[in-house]
Tab-separated table of C-alpha atoms in Angstrom:
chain	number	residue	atom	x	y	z
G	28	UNK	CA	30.329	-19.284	-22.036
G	29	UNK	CA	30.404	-16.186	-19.620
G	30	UNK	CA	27.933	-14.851	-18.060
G	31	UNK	CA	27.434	-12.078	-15.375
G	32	UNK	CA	24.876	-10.305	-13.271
G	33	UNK	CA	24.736	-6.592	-12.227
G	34	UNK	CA	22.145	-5.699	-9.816
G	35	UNK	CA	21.833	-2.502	-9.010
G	36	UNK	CA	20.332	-2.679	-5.930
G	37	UNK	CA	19.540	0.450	-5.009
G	38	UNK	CA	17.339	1.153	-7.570
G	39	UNK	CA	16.241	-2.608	-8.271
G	40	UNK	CA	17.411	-2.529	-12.078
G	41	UNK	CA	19.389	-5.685	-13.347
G	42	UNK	CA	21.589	-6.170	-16.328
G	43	UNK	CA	23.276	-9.257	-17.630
G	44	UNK	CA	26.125	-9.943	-19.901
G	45	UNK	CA	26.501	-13.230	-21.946
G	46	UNK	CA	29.707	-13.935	-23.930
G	47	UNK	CA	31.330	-16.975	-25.809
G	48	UNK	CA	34.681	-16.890	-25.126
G	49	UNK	CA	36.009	-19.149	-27.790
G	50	UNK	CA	34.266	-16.624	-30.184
G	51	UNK	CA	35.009	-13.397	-28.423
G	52	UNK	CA	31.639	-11.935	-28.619
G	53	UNK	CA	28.849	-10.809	-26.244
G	54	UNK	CA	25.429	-9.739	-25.702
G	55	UNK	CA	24.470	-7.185	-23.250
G	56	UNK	CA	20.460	-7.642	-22.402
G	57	UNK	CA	18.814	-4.327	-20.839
G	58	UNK	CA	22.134	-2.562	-20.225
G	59	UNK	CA	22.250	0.788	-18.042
G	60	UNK	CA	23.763	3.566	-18.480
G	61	UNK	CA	25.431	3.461	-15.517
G	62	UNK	CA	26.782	0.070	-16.063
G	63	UNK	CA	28.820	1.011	-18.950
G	64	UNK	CA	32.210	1.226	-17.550
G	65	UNK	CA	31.843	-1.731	-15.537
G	66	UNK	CA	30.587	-3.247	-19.249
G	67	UNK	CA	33.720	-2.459	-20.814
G	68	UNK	CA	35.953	-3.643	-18.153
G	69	UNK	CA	34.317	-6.825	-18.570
G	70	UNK	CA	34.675	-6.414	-22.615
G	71	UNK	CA	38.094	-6.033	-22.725
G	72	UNK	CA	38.957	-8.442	-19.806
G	73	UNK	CA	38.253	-10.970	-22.208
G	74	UNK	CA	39.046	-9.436	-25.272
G	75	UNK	CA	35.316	-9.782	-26.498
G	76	UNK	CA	33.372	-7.672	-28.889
G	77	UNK	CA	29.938	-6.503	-27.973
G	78	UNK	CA	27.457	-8.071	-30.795
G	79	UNK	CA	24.480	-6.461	-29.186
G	80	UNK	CA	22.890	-4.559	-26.799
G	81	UNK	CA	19.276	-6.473	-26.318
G	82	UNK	CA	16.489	-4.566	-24.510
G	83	UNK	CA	13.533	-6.340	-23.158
G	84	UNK	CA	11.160	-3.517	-22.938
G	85	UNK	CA	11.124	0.711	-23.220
G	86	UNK	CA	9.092	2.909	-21.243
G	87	UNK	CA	6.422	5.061	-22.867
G	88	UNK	CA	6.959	3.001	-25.777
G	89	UNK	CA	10.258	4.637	-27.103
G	90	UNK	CA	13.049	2.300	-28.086
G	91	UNK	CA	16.296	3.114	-26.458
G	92	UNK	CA	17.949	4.903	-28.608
G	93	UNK	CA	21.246	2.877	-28.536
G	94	UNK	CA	19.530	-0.121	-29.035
G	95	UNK	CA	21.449	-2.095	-32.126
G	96	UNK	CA	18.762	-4.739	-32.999
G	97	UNK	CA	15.580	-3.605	-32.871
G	98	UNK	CA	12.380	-4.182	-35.458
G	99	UNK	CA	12.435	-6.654	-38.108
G	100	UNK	CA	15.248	-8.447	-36.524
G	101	UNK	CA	13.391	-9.147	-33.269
G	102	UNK	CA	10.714	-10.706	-34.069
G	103	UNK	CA	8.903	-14.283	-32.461
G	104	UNK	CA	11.232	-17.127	-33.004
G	105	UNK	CA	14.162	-15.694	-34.502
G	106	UNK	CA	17.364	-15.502	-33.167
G	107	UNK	CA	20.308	-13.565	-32.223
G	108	UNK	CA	23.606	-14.726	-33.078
G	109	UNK	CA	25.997	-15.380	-30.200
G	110	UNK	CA	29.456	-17.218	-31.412
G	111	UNK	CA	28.145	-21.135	-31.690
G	112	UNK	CA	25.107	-20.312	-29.650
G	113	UNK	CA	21.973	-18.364	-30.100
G	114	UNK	CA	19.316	-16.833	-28.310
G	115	UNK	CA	15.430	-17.056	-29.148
G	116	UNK	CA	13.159	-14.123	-28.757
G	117	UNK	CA	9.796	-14.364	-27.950
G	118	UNK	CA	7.598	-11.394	-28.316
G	119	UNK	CA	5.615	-10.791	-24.725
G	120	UNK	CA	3.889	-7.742	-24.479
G	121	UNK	CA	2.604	-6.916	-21.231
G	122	UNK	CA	4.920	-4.463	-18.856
G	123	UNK	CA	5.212	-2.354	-22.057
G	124	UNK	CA	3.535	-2.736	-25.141
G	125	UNK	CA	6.481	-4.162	-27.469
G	126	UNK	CA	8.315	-6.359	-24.424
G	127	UNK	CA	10.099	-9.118	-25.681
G	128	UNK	CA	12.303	-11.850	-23.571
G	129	UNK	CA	14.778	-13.863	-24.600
G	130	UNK	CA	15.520	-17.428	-24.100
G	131	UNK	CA	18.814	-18.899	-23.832
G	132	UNK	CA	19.121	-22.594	-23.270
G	133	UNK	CA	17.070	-22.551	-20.376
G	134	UNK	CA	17.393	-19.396	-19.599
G	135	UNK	CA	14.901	-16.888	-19.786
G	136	UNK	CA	15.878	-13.084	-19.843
G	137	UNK	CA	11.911	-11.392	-19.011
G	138	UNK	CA	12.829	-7.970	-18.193
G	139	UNK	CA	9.717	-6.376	-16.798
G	140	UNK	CA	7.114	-9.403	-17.254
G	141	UNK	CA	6.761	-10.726	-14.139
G	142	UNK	CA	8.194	-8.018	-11.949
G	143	UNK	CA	6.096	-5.151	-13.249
G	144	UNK	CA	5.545	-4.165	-9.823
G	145	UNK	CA	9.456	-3.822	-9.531
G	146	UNK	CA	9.424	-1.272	-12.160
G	147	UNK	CA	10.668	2.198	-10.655
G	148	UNK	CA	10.031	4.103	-14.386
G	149	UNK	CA	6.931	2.139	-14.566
G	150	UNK	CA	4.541	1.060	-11.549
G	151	UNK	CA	1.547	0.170	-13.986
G	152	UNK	CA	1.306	-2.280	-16.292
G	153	UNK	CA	1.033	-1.099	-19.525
G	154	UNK	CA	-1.118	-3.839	-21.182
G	155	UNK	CA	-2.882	-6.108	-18.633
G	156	UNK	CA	-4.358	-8.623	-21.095
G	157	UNK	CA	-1.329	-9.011	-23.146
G	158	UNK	CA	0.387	-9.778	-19.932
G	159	UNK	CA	-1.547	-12.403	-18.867
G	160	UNK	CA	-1.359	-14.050	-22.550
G	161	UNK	CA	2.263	-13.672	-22.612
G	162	UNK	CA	2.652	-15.273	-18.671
G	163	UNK	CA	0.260	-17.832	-19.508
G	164	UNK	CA	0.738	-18.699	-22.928
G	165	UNK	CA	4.744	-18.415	-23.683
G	166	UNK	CA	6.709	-18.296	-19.844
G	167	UNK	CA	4.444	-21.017	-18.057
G	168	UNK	CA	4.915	-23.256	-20.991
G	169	UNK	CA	8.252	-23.249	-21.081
G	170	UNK	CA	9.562	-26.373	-18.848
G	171	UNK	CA	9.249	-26.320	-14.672
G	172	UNK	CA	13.245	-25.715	-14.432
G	173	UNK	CA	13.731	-22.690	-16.595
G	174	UNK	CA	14.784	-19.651	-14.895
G	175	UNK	CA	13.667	-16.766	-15.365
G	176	UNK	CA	15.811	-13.648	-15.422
G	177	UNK	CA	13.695	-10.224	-15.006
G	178	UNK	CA	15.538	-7.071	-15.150
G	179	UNK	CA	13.509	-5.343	-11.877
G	180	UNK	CA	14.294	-6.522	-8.367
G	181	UNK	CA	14.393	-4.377	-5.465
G	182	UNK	CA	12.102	-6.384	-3.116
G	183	UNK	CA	12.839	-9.916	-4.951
G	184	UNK	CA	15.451	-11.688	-6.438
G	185	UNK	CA	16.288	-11.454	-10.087
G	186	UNK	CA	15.967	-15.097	-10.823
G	187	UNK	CA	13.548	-17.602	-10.084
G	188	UNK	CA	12.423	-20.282	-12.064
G	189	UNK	CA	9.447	-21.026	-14.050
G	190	UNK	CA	7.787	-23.837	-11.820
G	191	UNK	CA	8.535	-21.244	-8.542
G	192	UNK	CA	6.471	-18.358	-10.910
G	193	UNK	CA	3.753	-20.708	-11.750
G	194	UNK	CA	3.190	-21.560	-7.303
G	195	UNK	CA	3.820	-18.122	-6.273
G	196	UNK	CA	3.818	-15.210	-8.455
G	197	UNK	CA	1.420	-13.120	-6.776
G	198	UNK	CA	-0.580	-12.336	-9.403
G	199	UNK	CA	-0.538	-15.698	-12.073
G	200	UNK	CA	-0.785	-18.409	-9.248
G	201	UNK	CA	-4.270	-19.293	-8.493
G	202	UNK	CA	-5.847	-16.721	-10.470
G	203	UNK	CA	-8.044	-16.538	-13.690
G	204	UNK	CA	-7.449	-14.306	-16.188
G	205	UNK	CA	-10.789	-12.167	-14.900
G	206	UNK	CA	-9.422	-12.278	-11.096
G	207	UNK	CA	-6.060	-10.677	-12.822
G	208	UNK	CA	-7.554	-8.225	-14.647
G	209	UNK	CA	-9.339	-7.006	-11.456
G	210	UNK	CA	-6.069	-6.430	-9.548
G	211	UNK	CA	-4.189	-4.714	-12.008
G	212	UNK	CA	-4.841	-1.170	-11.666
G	213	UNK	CA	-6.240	1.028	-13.865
């Protein structure tokens, strides 16, 4: 497998790229526009054909409109097809209304979920209670070592793990779900 990181750091957005190289094909998850040169590069490097481009969340609630896999394809538990391995998605509304992450091995790719506050396009959080249900209820049940990916970090790093989230995350550790509610703003 190959997989890369580009962090734009200037304006805290993160993309990743995920290929099987025996099968020659790859997954881009929140690509940028800006990143699509670099993208390619990487594509043809390895002589790999782009399978997807994934996006974890759109602003205002608009789909991006290059996204290739979209709506009854992405839906909780099913999969996306990478050579001889797979990716799960897991629907977890919160930053946006329709975010989803996806879990590879024990990987998980969060985009916005639990660096909301990250979000240049987006400094609110869409959907406070869905957030908490999706932290609570799908991340901080996967196992201690997964790590997370999330696709803002200008202040933080772009991966952590799920045991680090669960001590520190500044708004899930400690809290209740009424002490969360009160912080996020409205």
């Amino acid at each position: 497998m190959y997989f890369r990181i580009l962090h734009d750091e200037s304006q805290g957005l993160v993309s990743y790229l995920l290929a099987d190289l025996d099968a020659r094909e790859a997954v881009v998850i929140d690509p940028r526009a800006q990143d699509v040169r670099i993208i390619e590069a990487m594509l043809q490097e390895h002589h790999l054909l782009l399978k997807a481009r994934l996006f974890t969340h759109a602003h205002d609630g608009l789909a991006p409109a290059d996204a290739q896999i979209r709506s009854q394809q992405l839906q909780q538990g099913g999969l996306v097809e990478l050579g001889a391995e797979h990716l799960r998605i897991l629907n977890t509304p919160g930053h946006t209304a329709d975010c989803l992450s996806f879990l590879w091995r024990d990987r998980l790719f969060c985009g916005g979920l639990l660096s909301a506050a990250e979000c240049p396009r987006q400094p609110k959080v869409a959907a406070p209670q869905a957030m908490w249900d999706s932290v609570m209820n799908t991340v901080f049940k996967l196992p201690a070592e997964t790590l997370t990916f999330s696709s803002h970090a200008r202040a933080t790093s772009p991966v952590s793990t799920v045991m680090a989230q669960r001590r520190h995350h500044p708004w899930f550790s400690g809290l209740s779900r009424d002490d969360f509610l009160n912080l996020m703003p409205h």
